mmCIF file of C-alpha atoms and ligand atoms in Angstrom:
data_model
loop_
_atom_site.group_PDB
_atom_site.id
_atom_site.type_symbol
_atom_site.label_atom_id
_atom_site.label_comp_id
_atom_site.label_asym_id
_atom_site.label_seq_id
_atom_site.Cartn_x
_atom_site.Cartn_y
_atom_site.Cartn_z
ATOM 1 C CA MET K 1 78.326 118.041 132.272
ATOM 2 C CA LYS K 2 80.732 116.076 134.427
ATOM 3 C CA LYS K 3 84.407 116.843 133.949
ATOM 4 C CA LEU K 4 87.336 114.665 134.976
ATOM 5 C CA THR K 5 90.881 115.943 134.653
ATOM 6 C CA TYR K 6 93.818 113.630 134.084
ATOM 7 C CA LYS K 7 97.413 114.766 134.388
ATOM 8 C CA PHE K 8 100.155 113.656 132.020
ATOM 9 C CA SER K 9 103.864 114.547 132.210
ATOM 10 C CA ASN K 10 103.533 118.043 130.860
ATOM 11 C CA SER K 11 99.851 118.705 130.380
ATOM 12 C CA SER K 12 96.426 117.758 131.625
ATOM 13 C CA VAL K 13 93.382 116.592 129.719
ATOM 14 C CA ASP K 14 89.745 117.345 130.536
ATOM 15 C CA TYR K 15 87.413 114.404 129.936
ATOM 16 C CA TYR K 16 83.689 114.954 129.403
ATOM 17 C CA LEU K 17 82.636 111.335 129.133
ATOM 18 C CA ALA K 18 78.872 111.242 129.081
ATOM 19 C CA GLY K 19 78.535 114.451 127.118
ATOM 20 C CA SER K 20 77.059 115.806 123.953
ATOM 21 C CA ILE K 21 78.283 117.870 121.017
ATOM 22 C CA ALA K 22 75.677 120.423 122.112
ATOM 23 C CA HIS K 23 78.043 121.172 125.016
ATOM 24 C CA LEU K 24 81.069 121.757 122.811
ATOM 25 C CA LYS K 25 80.410 125.496 122.831
ATOM 26 C CA GLU K 26 80.922 125.479 126.608
ATOM 27 C CA ILE K 27 84.369 123.962 126.183
ATOM 28 C CA VAL K 28 85.612 126.020 123.226
ATOM 29 C CA ASP K 29 84.604 129.372 121.800
ATOM 30 C CA LYS K 30 82.596 128.738 118.666
ATOM 31 C CA ASN K 31 84.232 131.610 116.795
ATOM 32 C CA SER K 32 87.791 130.558 117.396
ATOM 33 C CA ALA K 33 87.327 126.807 116.970
ATOM 34 C CA ILE K 34 87.654 124.848 113.758
ATOM 35 C CA ILE K 35 86.232 121.356 113.502
ATOM 36 C CA ILE K 36 87.962 118.729 111.389
ATOM 37 C CA THR K 37 85.792 115.767 110.399
ATOM 38 C CA ASP K 38 85.200 113.422 107.459
ATOM 39 C CA GLU K 39 82.422 113.122 104.881
ATOM 40 C CA ASN K 40 80.816 110.032 106.430
ATOM 41 C CA ILE K 41 80.388 111.685 109.793
ATOM 42 C CA TYR K 42 79.469 115.062 108.358
ATOM 43 C CA ASN K 43 76.802 113.580 106.075
ATOM 44 C CA ALA K 44 75.243 111.458 108.811
ATOM 45 C CA HIS K 45 75.186 114.279 111.384
ATOM 46 C CA THR K 46 75.116 117.515 109.358
ATOM 47 C CA LYS K 47 72.774 119.364 111.692
ATOM 48 C CA ARG K 48 75.115 118.831 114.641
ATOM 49 C CA PHE K 49 77.798 120.895 112.885
ATOM 50 C CA LYS K 50 75.547 123.886 112.307
ATOM 51 C CA GLY K 51 77.226 127.191 113.135
ATOM 52 C CA TRP K 52 80.705 125.673 113.467
ATOM 53 C CA ASN K 53 83.666 126.371 111.170
ATOM 54 C CA THR K 54 84.256 122.955 109.674
ATOM 55 C CA ILE K 55 86.829 121.324 107.421
ATOM 56 C CA VAL K 56 85.497 118.097 105.917
ATOM 57 C CA LEU K 57 88.015 115.508 104.713
ATOM 58 C CA LYS K 58 87.644 112.398 102.593
ATOM 59 C CA PRO K 59 87.315 109.324 104.828
ATOM 60 C CA GLY K 60 89.913 106.580 105.014
ATOM 61 C CA GLU K 61 93.388 105.690 106.188
ATOM 62 C CA GLU K 62 94.779 106.328 102.676
ATOM 63 C CA PHE K 63 94.197 110.047 103.299
ATOM 64 C CA LYS K 64 96.161 110.056 106.559
ATOM 65 C CA VAL K 65 99.154 111.491 104.718
ATOM 66 C CA GLN K 66 101.187 114.689 104.558
ATOM 67 C CA GLU K 67 99.305 115.930 101.476
ATOM 68 C CA THR K 68 96.079 116.028 103.466
ATOM 69 C CA ALA K 69 97.877 117.823 106.295
ATOM 70 C CA ASN K 70 99.087 120.422 103.776
ATOM 71 C CA THR K 71 95.560 120.894 102.434
ATOM 72 C CA ILE K 72 94.260 121.429 105.970
ATOM 73 C CA ILE K 73 97.041 123.909 106.717
ATOM 74 C CA GLU K 74 96.217 125.866 103.543
ATOM 75 C CA GLN K 75 92.599 126.052 104.652
ATOM 76 C CA LEU K 76 93.635 127.152 108.137
ATOM 77 C CA ILE K 77 95.658 129.984 106.628
ATOM 78 C CA GLU K 78 92.706 130.944 104.466
ATOM 79 C CA MET K 79 90.410 130.899 107.483
ATOM 80 C CA GLU K 80 92.937 133.077 109.321
ATOM 81 C CA ALA K 81 93.470 130.553 112.070
ATOM 82 C CA ASP K 82 95.960 131.875 114.617
ATOM 83 C CA ARG K 83 97.561 130.862 117.902
ATOM 84 C CA LYS K 84 94.225 131.318 119.673
ATOM 85 C CA THR K 85 92.458 128.857 117.393
ATOM 86 C CA THR K 86 91.457 125.431 118.748
ATOM 87 C CA LEU K 87 91.194 122.503 116.355
ATOM 88 C CA VAL K 88 88.529 119.950 117.239
ATOM 89 C CA GLY K 89 88.816 116.519 115.639
ATOM 90 C CA VAL K 90 85.350 115.016 115.313
ATOM 91 C CA GLY K 91 85.773 111.538 113.925
ATOM 92 C CA GLY K 92 87.479 108.169 114.035
ATOM 93 C CA GLY K 93 91.136 107.450 114.598
ATOM 94 C CA VAL K 94 92.205 108.889 111.263
ATOM 95 C CA ILE K 95 90.635 112.242 112.090
ATOM 96 C CA THR K 96 91.962 112.385 115.652
ATOM 97 C CA ASP K 97 95.487 111.443 114.491
ATOM 98 C CA MET K 98 95.415 114.043 111.723
ATOM 99 C CA THR K 99 93.921 116.793 113.886
ATOM 100 C CA GLY K 100 96.478 116.278 116.655
ATOM 101 C CA TYR K 101 99.285 116.233 114.120
ATOM 102 C CA VAL K 102 98.255 119.395 112.276
ATOM 103 C CA ALA K 103 97.524 121.220 115.542
ATOM 104 C CA SER K 104 100.981 120.257 116.818
ATOM 105 C CA VAL K 105 102.822 121.771 113.875
ATOM 106 C CA TYR K 106 100.616 124.648 112.686
ATOM 107 C CA MET K 107 102.267 127.853 113.925
ATOM 108 C CA ARG K 108 104.489 125.571 116.035
ATOM 109 C CA GLY K 109 101.489 124.220 117.910
ATOM 110 C CA ILE K 110 97.951 125.314 118.691
ATOM 111 C CA ARG K 111 95.338 123.935 121.076
ATOM 112 C CA PHE K 112 93.311 120.892 120.072
ATOM 113 C CA GLY K 113 90.632 118.568 121.414
ATOM 114 C CA PHE K 114 88.754 115.471 120.286
ATOM 115 C CA LEU K 115 85.224 114.264 119.938
ATOM 116 C CA PRO K 116 85.816 110.644 118.927
ATOM 117 C CA THR K 117 82.911 109.209 116.900
ATOM 118 C CA SER K 118 83.997 105.609 116.338
ATOM 119 C CA LEU K 119 84.100 103.045 119.112
ATOM 120 C CA LEU K 120 87.778 102.474 118.397
ATOM 121 C CA ALA K 121 88.580 106.156 118.667
ATOM 122 C CA MET K 122 86.580 106.470 121.911
ATOM 123 C CA VAL K 123 88.368 103.637 123.703
ATOM 124 C CA ASP K 124 91.758 103.833 122.065
ATOM 125 C CA ALA K 125 92.900 106.206 119.312
ATOM 126 C CA SER K 126 91.835 109.481 120.930
ATOM 127 C CA ILE K 127 93.621 108.636 124.182
ATOM 128 C CA GLY K 128 97.306 108.844 124.911
ATOM 129 C CA GLY K 129 98.461 111.686 122.715
ATOM 130 C CA LYS K 130 99.902 109.780 119.779
ATOM 131 C CA ASN K 131 99.295 111.897 116.697
ATOM 132 C CA GLY K 132 100.663 111.223 113.281
ATOM 133 C CA ILE K 133 100.433 110.318 109.653
ATOM 134 C CA ASP K 134 101.537 107.507 107.345
ATOM 135 C CA LEU K 135 104.131 107.616 104.586
ATOM 136 C CA GLY K 136 103.850 104.875 101.984
ATOM 137 C CA VAL K 137 103.572 101.520 103.747
ATOM 138 C CA TYR K 138 104.944 103.012 106.966
ATOM 139 C CA LYS K 139 102.049 103.572 109.357
ATOM 140 C CA ASN K 140 102.384 106.443 111.840
ATOM 141 C CA ILE K 141 106.019 106.897 110.858
ATOM 142 C CA VAL K 142 105.763 110.694 111.228
ATOM 143 C CA GLY K 143 104.205 112.180 114.322
ATOM 144 C CA ILE K 144 104.399 113.495 117.835
ATOM 145 C CA ILE K 145 103.210 112.660 121.333
ATOM 146 C CA ARG K 146 101.114 115.590 122.515
ATOM 147 C CA GLN K 147 97.962 115.358 124.633
ATOM 148 C CA PRO K 148 94.704 117.014 123.557
ATOM 149 C CA SER K 149 93.257 119.694 125.827
ATOM 150 C CA PHE K 150 89.978 117.849 126.084
ATOM 151 C CA ILE K 151 88.090 114.726 125.063
ATOM 152 C CA LEU K 152 84.309 114.906 124.709
ATOM 153 C CA HIS K 153 82.154 111.815 124.180
ATOM 154 C CA ASP K 154 78.743 111.846 122.545
ATOM 155 C CA MET K 155 77.238 108.390 122.118
ATOM 156 C CA VAL K 156 74.740 109.686 119.564
ATOM 157 C CA PHE K 157 77.420 109.366 116.891
ATOM 158 C CA LEU K 158 77.450 105.593 117.368
ATOM 159 C CA ASN K 159 73.962 105.461 115.822
ATOM 160 C CA SER K 160 75.516 105.740 112.382
ATOM 161 C CA LEU K 161 78.612 103.619 112.987
ATOM 162 C CA PRO K 162 78.885 100.730 110.483
ATOM 163 C CA GLN K 163 78.859 97.175 111.899
ATOM 164 C CA SER K 164 82.452 96.485 110.840
ATOM 165 C CA GLU K 165 83.580 99.500 112.874
ATOM 166 C CA TRP K 166 81.820 98.156 115.977
ATOM 167 C CA GLU K 167 83.842 94.965 115.593
ATOM 168 C CA ASN K 168 87.024 96.990 115.206
ATOM 169 C CA GLY K 169 86.336 98.788 118.461
ATOM 170 C CA PHE K 170 85.558 95.587 120.309
ATOM 171 C CA ALA K 171 88.924 94.135 119.298
ATOM 172 C CA GLU K 172 90.636 96.863 121.360
ATOM 173 C CA ILE K 173 88.133 96.464 124.199
ATOM 174 C CA ILE K 174 88.856 92.723 124.377
ATOM 175 C CA LYS K 175 92.568 93.569 124.293
ATOM 176 C CA HIS K 176 92.158 95.842 127.323
ATOM 177 C CA ALA K 177 90.265 93.107 129.181
ATOM 178 C CA CYS K 178 92.949 90.513 128.376
ATOM 179 C CA ILE K 179 95.883 92.570 129.625
ATOM 180 C CA LYS K 180 94.311 94.426 132.550
ATOM 181 C CA ASP K 181 90.772 93.580 133.567
ATOM 182 C CA ALA K 182 89.528 90.045 134.252
ATOM 183 C CA ALA K 183 86.159 91.307 135.508
ATOM 184 C CA MET K 184 85.555 93.156 132.258
ATOM 185 C CA PHE K 185 86.548 90.023 130.376
ATOM 186 C CA ARG K 186 83.832 88.097 132.212
ATOM 187 C CA GLU K 187 81.348 90.851 131.404
ATOM 188 C CA LEU K 188 82.237 90.530 127.715
ATOM 189 C CA GLU K 189 81.839 86.750 127.937
ATOM 190 C CA SER K 190 78.337 87.046 129.306
ATOM 191 C CA ASN K 191 77.204 89.810 126.913
ATOM 192 C CA THR K 192 76.876 90.114 123.150
ATOM 193 C CA LEU K 193 77.580 92.809 120.593
ATOM 194 C CA LYS K 194 73.853 93.106 119.919
ATOM 195 C CA LYS K 195 73.149 93.776 123.597
ATOM 196 C CA TYR K 196 75.702 96.559 123.743
ATOM 197 C CA GLN K 197 74.346 98.055 120.538
ATOM 198 C CA ALA K 198 70.810 98.013 121.853
ATOM 199 C CA LYS K 199 71.550 99.310 125.326
ATOM 200 C CA LYS K 200 72.895 102.847 125.516
ATOM 201 C CA THR K 201 73.789 102.673 129.190
ATOM 202 C CA ALA K 202 75.732 99.426 128.778
ATOM 203 C CA ILE K 203 77.877 100.693 125.894
ATOM 204 C CA CYS K 204 78.321 104.052 127.579
ATOM 205 C CA GLU K 205 79.676 102.387 130.725
ATOM 206 C CA LEU K 206 81.892 100.042 128.765
ATOM 207 C CA VAL K 207 83.333 102.931 126.742
ATOM 208 C CA GLN K 208 84.086 104.934 129.885
ATOM 209 C CA LYS K 209 85.725 101.978 131.595
ATOM 210 C CA ASN K 210 87.960 101.397 128.572
ATOM 211 C CA ALA K 211 88.836 105.038 128.047
ATOM 212 C CA LEU K 212 89.915 105.286 131.681
ATOM 213 C CA LEU K 213 91.771 101.976 131.613
ATOM 214 C CA LYS K 214 93.880 103.177 128.704
ATOM 215 C CA THR K 215 94.334 106.598 130.296
ATOM 216 C CA LYS K 216 95.780 105.024 133.459
ATOM 217 C CA VAL K 217 98.179 102.848 131.505
ATOM 218 C CA VAL K 218 99.394 105.869 129.512
ATOM 219 C CA GLN K 219 99.676 108.045 132.619
ATOM 220 C CA GLN K 220 102.093 105.535 134.130
ATOM 221 C CA ASP K 221 104.278 105.497 131.039
ATOM 222 C CA GLU K 222 103.463 108.232 128.544
ATOM 223 C CA PHE K 223 106.545 107.672 126.385
ATOM 224 C CA GLU K 224 106.237 103.908 126.125
ATOM 225 C CA LYS K 225 109.206 102.636 128.082
ATOM 226 C CA ASN K 226 107.410 99.679 129.695
ATOM 227 C CA GLU K 227 103.810 99.617 130.990
ATOM 228 C CA ARG K 228 102.351 101.283 127.884
ATOM 229 C CA ARG K 229 103.826 98.504 125.765
ATOM 230 C CA LEU K 230 101.159 96.170 127.154
ATOM 231 C CA LEU K 231 98.727 97.975 124.862
ATOM 232 C CA ASN K 232 100.537 96.320 121.982
ATOM 233 C CA PHE K 233 99.027 92.928 122.844
ATOM 234 C CA GLY K 234 98.156 91.280 119.518
ATOM 235 C CA HIS K 235 99.687 94.155 117.582
ATOM 236 C CA THR K 236 103.121 92.796 116.630
ATOM 237 C CA LEU K 237 101.774 90.002 114.466
ATOM 238 C CA GLY K 238 98.640 92.097 113.854
ATOM 239 C CA HIS K 239 100.527 94.939 112.174
ATOM 240 C CA ALA K 240 102.490 92.502 110.013
ATOM 241 C CA LEU K 241 99.222 90.895 108.854
ATOM 242 C CA GLU K 242 97.501 94.238 108.334
ATOM 243 C CA ASN K 243 100.306 95.353 106.019
ATOM 244 C CA GLN K 244 100.027 92.339 103.770
ATOM 245 C CA TYR K 245 96.404 91.249 103.758
ATOM 246 C CA GLU K 246 93.115 93.057 103.283
ATOM 247 C CA LEU K 247 92.229 93.131 106.950
ATOM 248 C CA SER K 248 90.843 95.844 109.176
ATOM 249 C CA HIS K 249 92.933 96.790 112.203
ATOM 250 C CA GLY K 250 90.501 94.974 114.503
ATOM 251 C CA GLN K 251 90.589 91.799 112.457
ATOM 252 C CA ALA K 252 94.373 91.853 112.261
ATOM 253 C CA ILE K 253 94.919 92.305 115.992
ATOM 254 C CA SER K 254 92.269 89.695 116.727
ATOM 255 C CA ILE K 255 94.343 87.121 114.830
ATOM 256 C CA GLY K 256 97.410 88.587 116.562
ATOM 257 C CA MET K 257 95.813 88.081 120.003
ATOM 258 C CA THR K 258 94.899 84.499 119.121
ATOM 259 C CA TYR K 259 98.493 83.662 118.227
ATOM 260 C CA ALA K 260 99.879 85.647 121.164
ATOM 261 C CA SER K 261 97.673 83.530 123.440
ATOM 262 C CA HIS K 262 99.199 80.380 121.962
ATOM 263 C CA ILE K 263 102.712 81.752 122.411
ATOM 264 C CA SER K 264 101.746 82.605 126.012
ATOM 265 C CA GLN K 265 100.646 79.014 126.445
ATOM 266 C CA GLN K 266 104.020 77.739 125.277
ATOM 267 C CA LEU K 267 106.252 80.231 127.096
ATOM 268 C CA ASN K 268 104.214 81.371 130.062
ATOM 269 C CA GLY K 269 101.977 78.480 131.028
ATOM 270 C CA PHE K 270 98.889 80.477 129.996
ATOM 271 C CA LYS K 271 95.886 78.170 130.131
ATOM 272 C CA GLU K 272 92.984 80.232 128.804
ATOM 273 C CA THR K 273 93.537 80.498 125.061
ATOM 274 C CA ALA K 274 90.136 78.942 124.368
ATOM 275 C CA ARG K 275 88.376 81.652 126.390
ATOM 276 C CA VAL K 276 90.172 84.399 124.482
ATOM 277 C CA VAL K 277 89.293 82.812 121.141
ATOM 278 C CA THR K 278 85.653 82.317 122.126
ATOM 279 C CA VAL K 279 85.224 85.963 123.104
ATOM 280 C CA LEU K 280 86.880 87.243 119.926
ATOM 281 C CA GLU K 281 84.567 85.079 117.825
ATOM 282 C CA LYS K 282 81.557 86.156 119.824
ATOM 283 C CA TYR K 283 82.224 89.757 118.785
ATOM 284 C CA GLY K 284 82.512 88.868 115.110
ATOM 285 C CA LEU K 285 86.301 88.796 114.922
ATOM 286 C CA PRO K 286 88.518 86.306 113.064
ATOM 287 C CA THR K 287 90.929 84.147 115.081
ATOM 288 C CA TYR K 288 92.702 81.301 113.309
ATOM 289 C CA ALA K 289 93.661 82.506 109.875
ATOM 290 C CA SER K 290 96.101 80.810 107.607
ATOM 291 C CA PHE K 291 98.775 83.156 106.399
ATOM 292 C CA GLU K 292 102.118 82.824 104.705
ATOM 293 C CA LYS K 293 104.318 82.403 107.755
ATOM 294 C CA ASP K 294 107.608 83.244 105.995
ATOM 295 C CA LYS K 295 106.352 86.396 104.398
ATOM 296 C CA VAL K 296 104.620 87.659 107.523
ATOM 297 C CA PHE K 297 107.549 86.802 109.782
ATOM 298 C CA ASN K 298 109.894 88.822 107.575
ATOM 299 C CA VAL K 299 107.748 91.894 108.176
ATOM 300 C CA LEU K 300 107.162 91.096 111.834
ATOM 301 C CA LYS K 301 110.865 90.961 112.659
ATOM 302 C CA MET K 302 111.267 94.582 111.520
ATOM 303 C CA ASP K 303 108.747 95.749 114.143
ATOM 304 C CA LYS K 304 109.505 98.807 116.294
ATOM 305 C CA LYS K 305 109.425 96.577 119.386
ATOM 306 C CA ARG K 306 112.519 94.717 118.266
ATOM 307 C CA GLU K 307 115.721 95.262 120.185
ATOM 308 C CA LYS K 308 118.657 93.735 118.300
ATOM 309 C CA SER K 309 118.138 89.972 118.240
ATOM 310 C CA GLU K 310 115.244 89.974 120.714
ATOM 311 C CA MET K 311 111.628 90.993 120.327
ATOM 312 C CA ASN K 312 109.554 92.443 123.130
ATOM 313 C CA TYR K 313 106.341 90.473 122.897
ATOM 314 C CA VAL K 314 103.233 91.027 124.961
ATOM 315 C CA LEU K 315 102.033 87.762 126.471
ATOM 316 C CA LEU K 316 99.357 86.833 128.967
ATOM 317 C CA GLU K 317 100.075 85.248 132.312
ATOM 318 C CA LYS K 318 96.375 84.867 132.886
ATOM 319 C CA ILE K 319 93.300 86.712 131.701
ATOM 320 C CA GLY K 320 93.581 90.252 133.028
ATOM 321 C CA LYS K 321 97.350 90.107 133.381
ATOM 322 C CA GLY K 322 99.553 90.964 130.434
ATOM 323 C CA VAL K 323 103.341 90.798 130.679
ATOM 324 C CA ILE K 324 106.178 91.792 128.367
ATOM 325 C CA LYS K 325 108.641 89.124 127.468
ATOM 326 C CA SER K 326 111.782 89.473 125.468
ATOM 327 C CA ILE K 327 111.911 86.553 123.026
ATOM 328 C CA PRO K 328 114.950 85.789 120.862
ATOM 329 C CA ILE K 329 113.987 86.284 117.196
ATOM 330 C CA LYS K 330 115.079 82.739 116.310
ATOM 331 C CA GLU K 331 112.875 81.224 119.001
ATOM 332 C CA LEU K 332 109.933 83.418 118.004
ATOM 333 C CA GLU K 333 110.378 82.334 114.402
ATOM 334 C CA SER K 334 110.261 78.644 115.251
ATOM 335 C CA ILE K 335 107.235 79.104 117.547
ATOM 336 C CA ILE K 336 105.240 81.078 114.979
ATOM 337 C CA LYS K 337 106.158 78.753 112.145
ATOM 338 C CA GLY K 338 105.208 75.781 114.295
ATOM 339 C CA LEU K 339 101.741 77.059 115.224
HETATM 340 P P1 LIG D 1 89.166 104.257 113.259
HETATM 341 O O1 LIG D 1 88.683 102.885 112.974
HETATM 342 O O2 LIG D 1 90.587 104.303 113.744
HETATM 343 O O3 LIG D 1 88.273 105.039 114.100
HETATM 344 P P2 LIG D 1 88.596 105.905 110.857
HETATM 345 O O4 LIG D 1 88.773 107.289 111.270
HETATM 346 O O5 LIG D 1 89.081 105.543 109.490
HETATM 347 O O6 LIG D 1 89.354 104.908 111.807
HETATM 348 O O7 LIG D 1 87.078 105.523 110.979
HETATM 349 C C1 LIG D 1 86.625 104.329 110.435
HETATM 350 C C2 LIG D 1 85.496 104.568 109.454
HETATM 351 O O8 LIG D 1 84.303 104.804 110.195
HETATM 352 C C3 LIG D 1 85.668 105.749 108.531
HETATM 353 O O9 LIG D 1 85.137 105.411 107.277
HETATM 354 C C4 LIG D 1 84.833 106.834 109.175
HETATM 355 O O10 LIG D 1 84.355 107.751 108.240
HETATM 356 C C5 LIG D 1 83.716 106.030 109.770
HETATM 357 N N1 LIG D 1 83.074 106.592 110.960
HETATM 358 C C6 LIG D 1 83.665 106.955 112.112
HETATM 359 N N2 LIG D 1 82.764 107.352 113.000
HETATM 360 C C7 LIG D 1 81.553 107.247 112.396
HETATM 361 C C8 LIG D 1 80.219 107.494 112.797
HETATM 362 N N3 LIG D 1 79.942 107.892 114.028
HETATM 363 N N4 LIG D 1 79.240 107.266 111.893
HETATM 364 C C9 LIG D 1 79.525 106.820 110.643
HETATM 365 N N5 LIG D 1 80.748 106.534 110.224
HETATM 366 C C10 LIG D 1 81.760 106.742 111.078
HETATM 367 ZN ZN1 LIG D 2 95.195 98.921 117.909
#
């Protein structure tokens, strides 16, 4: 199994990108590892967990809370997990976030690694070391930046991934293409979701490309001072929408990217909004949605990216080149309300 090692400020991460869960025992000792997964993944792939200590959680973002962390910690104590234990998160973004969080605080920090099973977790959530939980309406308000020891990919898990989760993953893939990779954007334009789903090698390559693209962005700016902020393309408006409407993360940021393209057009002379919108629609994502501008703007202006009376907004200069622009809140309000 091929291993690539990437260095971050105070740790390094081993990537096994075209791997298999069958190789997990070569990365961690089966006796001292504990897998954390959720019921959907466990039920669809039960035989793959045979012989491993496993904690199975209920699926869903609503369980990404401190109570679940406490339950896991109680089980770890019961299982006599100690400083030599490695936690392995096998799942989507909720599982990787939770695993990294618990591993970072249990006994002041134990080793952890990820086997992301959703497309979104493979290309995004498992990479970059952000681990955390939600409290009430506040997403990821409690957490820590700490890199996993390893990331192992096994495409076999995608066989059971629901269609809506494929679309979610593609929203982040399109985001990566928009901000950093014009060639990948063209590839997405000339392909379809069905083609990627049918062709193992195509999705495998696309996943690797995206995982490495995000890794490089994070390596340059692990603690999100500048470059890493590009990854928030579509997310400022997206998060505000996600909080108030019944939208998946992918759907919300897709609408966010559509509007960010229009803002780019107005402020940055961006000329390719139609291409962005066409690709998003091609991968089953919503673009122009009507929403209550006042209500959403009130949430949006409280975003973490705000600095006093200005908001750091990710815009496109052209496809493949994202830039961060500080926009006065008043101006942003009139642009968004005018769209
Ligand atoms: P994310 O979208 O950030 O990956 P989740 O961890 O909530 O967030 O995963 C999304 C949903 O997809 C969850 O219901 C999870 O159980 C399910 N899921 C993740 N991976 C798989 C898989 N390989 N097969 C079936 N369901 C999966
Ligand atoms: Zn996202």
